[in-house]
Tab-separated table of C-alpha atoms in Angstrom:
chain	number	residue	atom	x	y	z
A	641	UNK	CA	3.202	0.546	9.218
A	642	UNK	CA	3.223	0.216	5.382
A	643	UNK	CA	0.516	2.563	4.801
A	644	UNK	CA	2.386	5.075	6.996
A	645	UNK	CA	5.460	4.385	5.027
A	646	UNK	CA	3.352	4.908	1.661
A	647	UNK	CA	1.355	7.934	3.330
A	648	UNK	CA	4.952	9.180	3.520
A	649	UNK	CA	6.251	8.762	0.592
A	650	UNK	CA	3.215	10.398	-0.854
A	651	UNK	CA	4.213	13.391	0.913
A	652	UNK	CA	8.017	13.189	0.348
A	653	UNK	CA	6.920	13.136	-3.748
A	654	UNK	CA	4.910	16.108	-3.239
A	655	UNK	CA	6.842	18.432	-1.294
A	656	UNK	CA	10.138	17.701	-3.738
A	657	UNK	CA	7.407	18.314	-6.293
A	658	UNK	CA	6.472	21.563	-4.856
A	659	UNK	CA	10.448	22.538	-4.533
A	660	UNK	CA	10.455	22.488	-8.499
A	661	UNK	CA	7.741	25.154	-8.593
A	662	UNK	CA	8.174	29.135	-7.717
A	663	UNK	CA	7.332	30.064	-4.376
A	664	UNK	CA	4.181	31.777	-4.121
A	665	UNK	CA	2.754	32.113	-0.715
A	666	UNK	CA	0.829	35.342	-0.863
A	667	UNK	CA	-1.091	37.478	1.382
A	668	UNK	CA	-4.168	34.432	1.155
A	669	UNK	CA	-3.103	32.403	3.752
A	670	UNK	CA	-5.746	32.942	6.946
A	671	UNK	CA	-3.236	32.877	9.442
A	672	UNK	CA	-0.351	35.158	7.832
A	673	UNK	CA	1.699	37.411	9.580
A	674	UNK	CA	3.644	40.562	7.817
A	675	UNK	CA	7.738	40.484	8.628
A	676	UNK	CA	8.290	42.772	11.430
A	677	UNK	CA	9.854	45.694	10.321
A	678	UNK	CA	10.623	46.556	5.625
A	679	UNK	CA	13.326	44.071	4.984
A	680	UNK	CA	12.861	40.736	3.851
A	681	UNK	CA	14.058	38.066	6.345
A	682	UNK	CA	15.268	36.276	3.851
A	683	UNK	CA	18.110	38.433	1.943
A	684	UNK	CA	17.915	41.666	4.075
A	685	UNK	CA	16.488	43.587	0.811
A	686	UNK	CA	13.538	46.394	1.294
A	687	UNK	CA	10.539	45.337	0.725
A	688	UNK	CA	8.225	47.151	-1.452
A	689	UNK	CA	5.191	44.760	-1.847
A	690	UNK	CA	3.832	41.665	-1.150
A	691	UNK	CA	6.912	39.653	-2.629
A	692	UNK	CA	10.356	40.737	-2.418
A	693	UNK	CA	12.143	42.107	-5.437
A	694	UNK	CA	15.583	40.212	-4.734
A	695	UNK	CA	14.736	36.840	-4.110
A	696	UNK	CA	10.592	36.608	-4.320
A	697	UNK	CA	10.185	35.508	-1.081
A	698	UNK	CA	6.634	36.111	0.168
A	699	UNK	CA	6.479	39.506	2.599
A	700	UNK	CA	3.810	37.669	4.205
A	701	UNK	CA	4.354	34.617	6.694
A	702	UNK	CA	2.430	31.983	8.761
A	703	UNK	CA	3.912	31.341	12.007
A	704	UNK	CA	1.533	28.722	13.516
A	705	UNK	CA	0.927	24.917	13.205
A	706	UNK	CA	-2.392	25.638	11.012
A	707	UNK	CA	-0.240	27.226	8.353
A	708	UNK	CA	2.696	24.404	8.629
A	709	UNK	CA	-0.379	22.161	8.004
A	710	UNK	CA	-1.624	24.382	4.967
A	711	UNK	CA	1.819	24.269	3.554
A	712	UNK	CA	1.663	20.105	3.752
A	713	UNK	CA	-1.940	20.096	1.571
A	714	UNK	CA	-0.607	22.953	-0.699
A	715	UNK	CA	3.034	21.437	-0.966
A	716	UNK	CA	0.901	17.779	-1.871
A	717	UNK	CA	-2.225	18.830	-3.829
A	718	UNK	CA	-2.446	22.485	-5.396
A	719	UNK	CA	1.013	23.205	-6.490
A	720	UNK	CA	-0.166	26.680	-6.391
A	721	UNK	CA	-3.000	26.305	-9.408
A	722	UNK	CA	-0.666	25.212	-11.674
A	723	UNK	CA	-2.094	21.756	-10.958
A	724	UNK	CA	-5.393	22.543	-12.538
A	725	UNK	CA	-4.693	24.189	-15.281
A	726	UNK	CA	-2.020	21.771	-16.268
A	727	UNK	CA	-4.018	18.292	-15.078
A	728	UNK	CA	-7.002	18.528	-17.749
A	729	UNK	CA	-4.450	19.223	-20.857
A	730	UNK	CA	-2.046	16.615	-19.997
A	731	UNK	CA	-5.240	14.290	-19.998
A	732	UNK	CA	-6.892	15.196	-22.886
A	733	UNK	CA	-4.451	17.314	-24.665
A	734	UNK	CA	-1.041	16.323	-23.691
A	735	UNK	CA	0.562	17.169	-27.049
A	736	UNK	CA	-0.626	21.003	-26.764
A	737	UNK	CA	0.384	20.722	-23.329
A	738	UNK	CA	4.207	19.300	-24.576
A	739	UNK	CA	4.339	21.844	-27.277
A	740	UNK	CA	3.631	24.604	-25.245
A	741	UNK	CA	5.857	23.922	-22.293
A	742	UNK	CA	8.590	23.191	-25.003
A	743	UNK	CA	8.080	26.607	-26.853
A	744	UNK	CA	8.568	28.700	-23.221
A	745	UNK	CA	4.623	28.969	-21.825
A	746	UNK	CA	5.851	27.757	-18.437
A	747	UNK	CA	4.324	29.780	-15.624
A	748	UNK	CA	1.404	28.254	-16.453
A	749	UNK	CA	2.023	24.944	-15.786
A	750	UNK	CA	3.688	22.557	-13.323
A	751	UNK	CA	6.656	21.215	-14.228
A	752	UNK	CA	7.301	18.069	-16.419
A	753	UNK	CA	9.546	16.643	-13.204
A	754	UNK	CA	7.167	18.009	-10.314
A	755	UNK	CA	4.207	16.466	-12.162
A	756	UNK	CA	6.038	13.010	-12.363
A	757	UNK	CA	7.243	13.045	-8.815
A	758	UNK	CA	3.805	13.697	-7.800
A	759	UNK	CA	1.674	11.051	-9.846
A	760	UNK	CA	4.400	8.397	-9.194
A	761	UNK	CA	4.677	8.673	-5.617
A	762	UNK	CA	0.500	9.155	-5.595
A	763	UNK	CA	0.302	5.800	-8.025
A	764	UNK	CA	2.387	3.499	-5.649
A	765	UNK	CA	0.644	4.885	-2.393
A	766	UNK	CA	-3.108	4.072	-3.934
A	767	UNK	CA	-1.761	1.039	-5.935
A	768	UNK	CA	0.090	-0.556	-2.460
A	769	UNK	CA	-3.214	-0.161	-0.683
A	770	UNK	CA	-6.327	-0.434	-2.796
A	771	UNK	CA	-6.917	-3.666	-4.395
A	772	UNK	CA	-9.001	-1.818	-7.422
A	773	UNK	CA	-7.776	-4.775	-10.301
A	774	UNK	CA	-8.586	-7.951	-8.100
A	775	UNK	CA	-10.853	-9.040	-5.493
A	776	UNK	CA	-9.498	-11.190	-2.540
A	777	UNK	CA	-11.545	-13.682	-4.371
A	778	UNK	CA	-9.615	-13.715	-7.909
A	779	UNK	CA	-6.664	-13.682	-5.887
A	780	UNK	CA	-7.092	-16.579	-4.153
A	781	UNK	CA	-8.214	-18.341	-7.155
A	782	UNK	CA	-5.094	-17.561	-8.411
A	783	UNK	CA	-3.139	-18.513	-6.270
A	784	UNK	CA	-3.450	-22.187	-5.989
A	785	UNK	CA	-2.333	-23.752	-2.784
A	786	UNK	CA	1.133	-25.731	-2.926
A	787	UNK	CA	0.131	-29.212	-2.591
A	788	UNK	CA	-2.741	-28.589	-5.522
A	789	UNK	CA	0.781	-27.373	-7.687
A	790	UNK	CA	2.497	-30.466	-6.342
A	791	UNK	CA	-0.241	-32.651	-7.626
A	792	UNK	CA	-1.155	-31.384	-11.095
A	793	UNK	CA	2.839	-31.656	-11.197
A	794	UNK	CA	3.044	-34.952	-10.254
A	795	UNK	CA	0.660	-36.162	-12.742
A	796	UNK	CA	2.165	-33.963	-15.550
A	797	UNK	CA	5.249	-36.039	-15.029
A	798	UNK	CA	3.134	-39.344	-14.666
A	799	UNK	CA	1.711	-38.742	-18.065
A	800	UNK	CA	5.408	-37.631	-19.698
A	801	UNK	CA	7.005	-40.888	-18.338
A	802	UNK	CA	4.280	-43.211	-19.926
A	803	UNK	CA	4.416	-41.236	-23.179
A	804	UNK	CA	8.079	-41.692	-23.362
A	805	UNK	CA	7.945	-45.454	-22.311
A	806	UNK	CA	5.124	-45.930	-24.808
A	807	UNK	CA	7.337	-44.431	-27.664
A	808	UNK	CA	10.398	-46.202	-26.331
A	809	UNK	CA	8.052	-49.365	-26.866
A	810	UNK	CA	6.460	-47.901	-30.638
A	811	UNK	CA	10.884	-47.740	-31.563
A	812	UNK	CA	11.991	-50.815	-30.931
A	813	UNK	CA	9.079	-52.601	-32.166
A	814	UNK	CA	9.861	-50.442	-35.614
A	815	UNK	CA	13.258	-51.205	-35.493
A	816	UNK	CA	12.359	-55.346	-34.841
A	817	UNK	CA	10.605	-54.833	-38.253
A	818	UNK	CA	13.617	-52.850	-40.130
A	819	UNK	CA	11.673	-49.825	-40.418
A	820	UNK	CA	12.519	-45.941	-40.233
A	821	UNK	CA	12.485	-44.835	-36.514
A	822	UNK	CA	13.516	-41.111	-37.452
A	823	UNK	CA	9.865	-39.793	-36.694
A	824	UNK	CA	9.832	-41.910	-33.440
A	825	UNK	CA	13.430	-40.852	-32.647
A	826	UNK	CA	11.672	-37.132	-33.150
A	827	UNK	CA	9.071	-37.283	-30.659
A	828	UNK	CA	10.770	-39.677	-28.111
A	829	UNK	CA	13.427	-36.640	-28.043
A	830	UNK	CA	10.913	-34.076	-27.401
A	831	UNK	CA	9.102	-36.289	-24.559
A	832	UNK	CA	12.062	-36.891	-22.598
A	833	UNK	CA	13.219	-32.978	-22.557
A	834	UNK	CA	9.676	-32.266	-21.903
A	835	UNK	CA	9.760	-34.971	-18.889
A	836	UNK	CA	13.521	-33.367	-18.100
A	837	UNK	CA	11.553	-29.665	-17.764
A	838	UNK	CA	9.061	-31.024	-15.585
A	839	UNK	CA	11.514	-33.100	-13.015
A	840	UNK	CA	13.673	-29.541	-12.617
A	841	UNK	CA	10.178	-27.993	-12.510
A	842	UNK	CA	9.288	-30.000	-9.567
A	843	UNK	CA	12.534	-28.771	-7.310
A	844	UNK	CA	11.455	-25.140	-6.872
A	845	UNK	CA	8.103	-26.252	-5.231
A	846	UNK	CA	8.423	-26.232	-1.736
A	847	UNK	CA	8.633	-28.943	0.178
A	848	UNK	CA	10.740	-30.542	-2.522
A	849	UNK	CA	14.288	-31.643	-3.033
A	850	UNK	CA	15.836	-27.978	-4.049
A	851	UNK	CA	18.954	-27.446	-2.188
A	852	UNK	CA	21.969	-26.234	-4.338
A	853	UNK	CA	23.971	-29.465	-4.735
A	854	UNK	CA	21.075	-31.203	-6.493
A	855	UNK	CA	20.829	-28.181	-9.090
A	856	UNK	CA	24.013	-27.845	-9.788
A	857	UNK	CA	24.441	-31.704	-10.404
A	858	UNK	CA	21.489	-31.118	-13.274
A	859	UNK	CA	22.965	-28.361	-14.597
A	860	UNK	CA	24.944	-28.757	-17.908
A	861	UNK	CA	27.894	-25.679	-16.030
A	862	UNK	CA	28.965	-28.013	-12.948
A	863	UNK	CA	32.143	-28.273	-12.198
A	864	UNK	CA	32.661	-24.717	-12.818
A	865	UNK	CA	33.819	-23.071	-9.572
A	866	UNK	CA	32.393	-19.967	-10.405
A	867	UNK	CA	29.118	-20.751	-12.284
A	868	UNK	CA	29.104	-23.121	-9.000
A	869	UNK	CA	28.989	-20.402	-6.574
A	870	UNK	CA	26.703	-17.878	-9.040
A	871	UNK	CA	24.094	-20.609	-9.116
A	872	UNK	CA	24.387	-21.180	-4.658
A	873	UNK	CA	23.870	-17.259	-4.233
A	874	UNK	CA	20.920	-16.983	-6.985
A	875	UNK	CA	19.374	-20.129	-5.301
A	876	UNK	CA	19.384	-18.829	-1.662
A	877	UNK	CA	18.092	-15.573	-2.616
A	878	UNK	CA	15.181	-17.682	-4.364
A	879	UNK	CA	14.688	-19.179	-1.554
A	880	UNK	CA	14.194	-16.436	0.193
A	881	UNK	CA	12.127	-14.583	-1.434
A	882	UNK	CA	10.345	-17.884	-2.369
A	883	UNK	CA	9.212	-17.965	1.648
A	884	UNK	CA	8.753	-14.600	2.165
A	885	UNK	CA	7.218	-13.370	-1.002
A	886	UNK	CA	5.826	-10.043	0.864
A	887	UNK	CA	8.957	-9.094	1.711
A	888	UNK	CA	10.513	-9.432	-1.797
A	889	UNK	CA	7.352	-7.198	-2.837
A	890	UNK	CA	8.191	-4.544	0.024
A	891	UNK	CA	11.807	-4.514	-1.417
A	892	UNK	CA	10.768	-4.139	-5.067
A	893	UNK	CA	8.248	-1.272	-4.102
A	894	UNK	CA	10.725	0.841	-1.791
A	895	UNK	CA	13.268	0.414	-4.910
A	896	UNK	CA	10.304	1.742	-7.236
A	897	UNK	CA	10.283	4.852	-5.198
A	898	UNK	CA	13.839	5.103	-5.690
A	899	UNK	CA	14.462	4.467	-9.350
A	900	UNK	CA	11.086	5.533	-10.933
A	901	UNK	CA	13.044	8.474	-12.436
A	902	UNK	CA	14.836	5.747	-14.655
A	903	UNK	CA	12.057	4.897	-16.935
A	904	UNK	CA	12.975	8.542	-18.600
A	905	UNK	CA	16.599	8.068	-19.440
A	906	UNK	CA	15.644	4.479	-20.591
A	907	UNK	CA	12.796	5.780	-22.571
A	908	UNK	CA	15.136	8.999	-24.208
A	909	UNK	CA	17.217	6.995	-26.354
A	910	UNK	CA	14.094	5.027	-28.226
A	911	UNK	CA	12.646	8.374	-28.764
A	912	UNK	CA	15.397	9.956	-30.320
A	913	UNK	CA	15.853	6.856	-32.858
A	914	UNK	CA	12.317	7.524	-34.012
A	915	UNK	CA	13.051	11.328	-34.655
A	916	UNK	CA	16.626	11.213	-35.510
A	917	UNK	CA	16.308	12.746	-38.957
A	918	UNK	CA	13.889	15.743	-37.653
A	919	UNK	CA	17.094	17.898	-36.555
A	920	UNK	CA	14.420	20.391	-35.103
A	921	UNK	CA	13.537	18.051	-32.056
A	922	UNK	CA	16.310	17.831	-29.770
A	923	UNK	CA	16.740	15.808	-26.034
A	924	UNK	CA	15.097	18.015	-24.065
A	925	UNK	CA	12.231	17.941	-26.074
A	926	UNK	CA	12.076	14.332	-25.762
A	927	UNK	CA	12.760	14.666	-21.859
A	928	UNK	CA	9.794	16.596	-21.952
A	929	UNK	CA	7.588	14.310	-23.866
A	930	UNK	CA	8.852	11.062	-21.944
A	931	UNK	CA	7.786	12.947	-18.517
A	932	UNK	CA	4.387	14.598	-19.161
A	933	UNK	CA	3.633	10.787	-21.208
A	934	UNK	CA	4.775	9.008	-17.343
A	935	UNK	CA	3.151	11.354	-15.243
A	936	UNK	CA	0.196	10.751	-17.289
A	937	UNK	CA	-0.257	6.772	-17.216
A	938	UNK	CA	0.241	7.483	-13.319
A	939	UNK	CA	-2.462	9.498	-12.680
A	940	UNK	CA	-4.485	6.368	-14.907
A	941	UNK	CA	-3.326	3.791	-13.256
A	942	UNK	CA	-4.483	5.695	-9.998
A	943	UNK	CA	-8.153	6.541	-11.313
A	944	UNK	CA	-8.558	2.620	-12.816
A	945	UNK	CA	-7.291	1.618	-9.182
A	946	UNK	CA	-9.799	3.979	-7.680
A	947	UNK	CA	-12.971	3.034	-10.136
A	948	UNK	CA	-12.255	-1.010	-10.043
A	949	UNK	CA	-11.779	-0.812	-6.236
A	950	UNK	CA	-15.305	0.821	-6.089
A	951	UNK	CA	-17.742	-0.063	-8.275
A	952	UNK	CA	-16.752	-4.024	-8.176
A	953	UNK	CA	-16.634	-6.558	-11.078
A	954	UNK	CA	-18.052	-3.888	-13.346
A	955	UNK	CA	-15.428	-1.606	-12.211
A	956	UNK	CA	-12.662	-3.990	-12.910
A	957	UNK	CA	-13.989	-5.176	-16.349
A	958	UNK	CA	-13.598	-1.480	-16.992
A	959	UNK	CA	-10.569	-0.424	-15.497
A	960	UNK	CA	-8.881	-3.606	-17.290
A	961	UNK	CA	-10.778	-2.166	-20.821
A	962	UNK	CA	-9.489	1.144	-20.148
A	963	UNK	CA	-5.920	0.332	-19.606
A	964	UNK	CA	-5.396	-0.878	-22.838
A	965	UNK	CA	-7.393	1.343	-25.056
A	966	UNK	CA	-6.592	4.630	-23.320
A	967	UNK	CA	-2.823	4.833	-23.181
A	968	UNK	CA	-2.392	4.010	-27.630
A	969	UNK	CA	-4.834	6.982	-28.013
A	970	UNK	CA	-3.269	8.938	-25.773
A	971	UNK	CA	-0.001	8.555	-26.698
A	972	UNK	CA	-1.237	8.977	-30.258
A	973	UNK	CA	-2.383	12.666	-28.987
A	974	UNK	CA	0.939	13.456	-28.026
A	975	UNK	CA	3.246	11.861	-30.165
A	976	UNK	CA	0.645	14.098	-33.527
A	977	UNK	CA	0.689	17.318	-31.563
A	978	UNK	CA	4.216	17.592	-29.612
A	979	UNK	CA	6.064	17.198	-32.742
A	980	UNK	CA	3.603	18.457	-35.195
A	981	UNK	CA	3.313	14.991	-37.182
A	982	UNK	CA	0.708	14.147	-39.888
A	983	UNK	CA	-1.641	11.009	-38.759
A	984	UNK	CA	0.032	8.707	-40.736
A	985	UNK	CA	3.626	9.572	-38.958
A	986	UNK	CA	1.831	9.784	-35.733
A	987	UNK	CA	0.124	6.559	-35.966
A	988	UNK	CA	3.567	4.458	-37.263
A	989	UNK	CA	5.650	5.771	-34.039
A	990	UNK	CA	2.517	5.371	-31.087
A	991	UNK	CA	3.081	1.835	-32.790
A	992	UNK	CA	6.817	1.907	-32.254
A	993	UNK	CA	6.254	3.667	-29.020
A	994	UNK	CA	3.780	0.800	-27.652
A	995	UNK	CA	6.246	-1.386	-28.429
A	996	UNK	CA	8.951	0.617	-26.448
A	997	UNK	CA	6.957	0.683	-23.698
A	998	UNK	CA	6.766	-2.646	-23.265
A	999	UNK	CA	10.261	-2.961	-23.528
A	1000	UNK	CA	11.542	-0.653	-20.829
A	1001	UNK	CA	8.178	-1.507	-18.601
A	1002	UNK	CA	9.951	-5.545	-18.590
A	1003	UNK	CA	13.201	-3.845	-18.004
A	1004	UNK	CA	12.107	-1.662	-15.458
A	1005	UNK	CA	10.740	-4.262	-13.577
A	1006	UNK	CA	13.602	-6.688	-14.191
A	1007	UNK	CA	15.521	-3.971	-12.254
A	1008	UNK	CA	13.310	-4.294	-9.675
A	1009	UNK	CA	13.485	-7.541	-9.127
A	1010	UNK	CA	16.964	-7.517	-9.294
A	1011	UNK	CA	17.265	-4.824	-6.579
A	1012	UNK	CA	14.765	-7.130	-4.325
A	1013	UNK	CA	16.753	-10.185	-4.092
A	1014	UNK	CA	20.101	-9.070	-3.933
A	1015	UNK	CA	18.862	-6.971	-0.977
């Protein structure tokens, strides 16, 4: 059922893709039919060729479940050419591509939107379903099991109680002897928060003592009604989502269909910092920039999925390779020719812009998380 979901999502993405681009159904199809009669069903204007001259509706029309099936693959996959003629630029040169959608050369390419819709939707489908970065062996590795976590826990703490009794020992057989226990003082301070970390450490493994009464009674807020109640609900939805992990993943991936359009108003504001004294580049050509750039790492994460998944180790000691060298040189690409920089200026902001990235990636999925457990 979650393939079908993602199967359908992938769909979804690429018909409201194919909404964003002209309709162009010509006299191709195999299964066309002409409009009965020289008026165009669609506004009631005369038709004088293959497209009408009012509202460009195609004269010609399929009326039979091979052409409602065409329309699916055309609506997903060809966005009427456009898809091939733009895919190969934004890959290799996206800031021609930018530039050149910016300037007004727009019939012939898709979209900045209709691309994104389409790679997003396309990544979470083949990410969901193909493991291409791990094998069910990594995985497993890990993932240790719970009472392995318990264990190496438990001796952790072992180990941080006999270092603190052994320093509580070292201090008062320094202090017997008059000496300076300052240093001692030091480290038996940093032992016993390290031992403190380790005890609250030890509640969230299950199986433990975790309920909310214990937490709050180790907490430095209780007694506060309201922090009180704050820390309950965040510790049941923990809970939760601590014993059914798949389902907090389910959650965070439906809300990723939802909200992937946020990473471009998050990303605007950075990019207009870094060109704010260039009066020439405005919002929308940062809009512009912030989509194609999206789209793009998409359609990568998609093809590393795709090349781990089938050629094996290899394939994943590439993919993993690839993702970090490929998206700095593209973005350097972009960033040099979209806004007409010199190397120098290019090179300082795919710096900045790396670093942006990172930020609103965390943020993004921060969201995302959010979104999951207070679902």
């Amino acid at each position: 059922m979650d393939g079908i979901d993602d199967v359908g999502a992938l769909v979804t993405g690429g018909l409201a893709a194919r909404t964003l681009e002209r309709e162009r159904n010509g006299p191709g199809y195999a299964d066309a039919h002409h409009l009965q009669g020289h008026d165009c069903a669609n506004c009631g204007a005369r038709l004088t060729g293959d497209y009408c001259n009012a509202c460009g509706q195609a004269a010609h029309l399929h009326r039979d479940m091979t052409g409602f099936a065409h329309d699916v693959l055309h609506g997903v996959f060809h966005f009427d050419g456009k898809f091939w003629s733009t895919l190969p630029l934004l890959a290799f040169q996206p800031g021609r591509l930018t530039r050149r959608y910016i300037d007004g050369e727009r019939a012939k390419f898709v979209t900045p939107m209709a691309m994104f819709l389409f790679s997003v939707f396309l990544m979470f489908l083949v990410v969901s379903n193909v493991p291409g970065w791990f094998s069910p062996s990594d995985v497993e590795a890990k993932a240790p099991s719970v009472e392995a976590a318990q264990q190496d826990l438990g001796k952790s703490i072992e180990k941080g109680q006999a270092r603190v009794d052994q320093l509580v020992a070292e201090r008062s057989t320094v202090a017997k002897a008059g000496g300076n226990t300052a240093k001692i003082d030091n480290k038996l301070t940093e032992a016993r928060n390290e031992l403190r970390g380790l005890r609250i450490a030890e509640r969230f493994i299950p199986g433990q003592a975790t309920d909310a009464a214990k937490l709050r009674a180790s907490s430095p807020i209780s007694g506060n009604a309201t922090a009180d109640r704050a820390g309950a609900w965040f510790q049941q939805k923990f809970d939760h989502a601590r014993e059914n992990p798949k389902l907090l993943f389910y959650k965070m991936k439906s809300s990723g269909y939802k909200y992937s359009w946020a990473l471009i108003p998050m990303s605007l504001p950075f990019l207009w910092v870094m060109f704010a004294w260039r009066q020439r580049f405005g919002m929308y050509d940062h809009a512009v920039f912030a989509t194609y750039s999206i789209a793009f790492m998409s359609l990568l994460v998609v093809v590393l999925t795709l090349i781990g998944w089938t050629f094996g180790s290899f394939g994943r000691t590439l993919a993993w390779s690839a993702l970090f060298l490929v998206p700095p040189v593209h973005m350097y690409k972009q960033l040099r020719h979209a806004y007409e920089l010199r190397r120098f200026s290019a090179l300082w902001r795919t710096a900045a812009l790396l670093h942006v990235v990172t930020f609103t990636s965390l943020a993004f999925f921060l969201l995302l998380l959010s979104l999951g457990l207070a679902d």
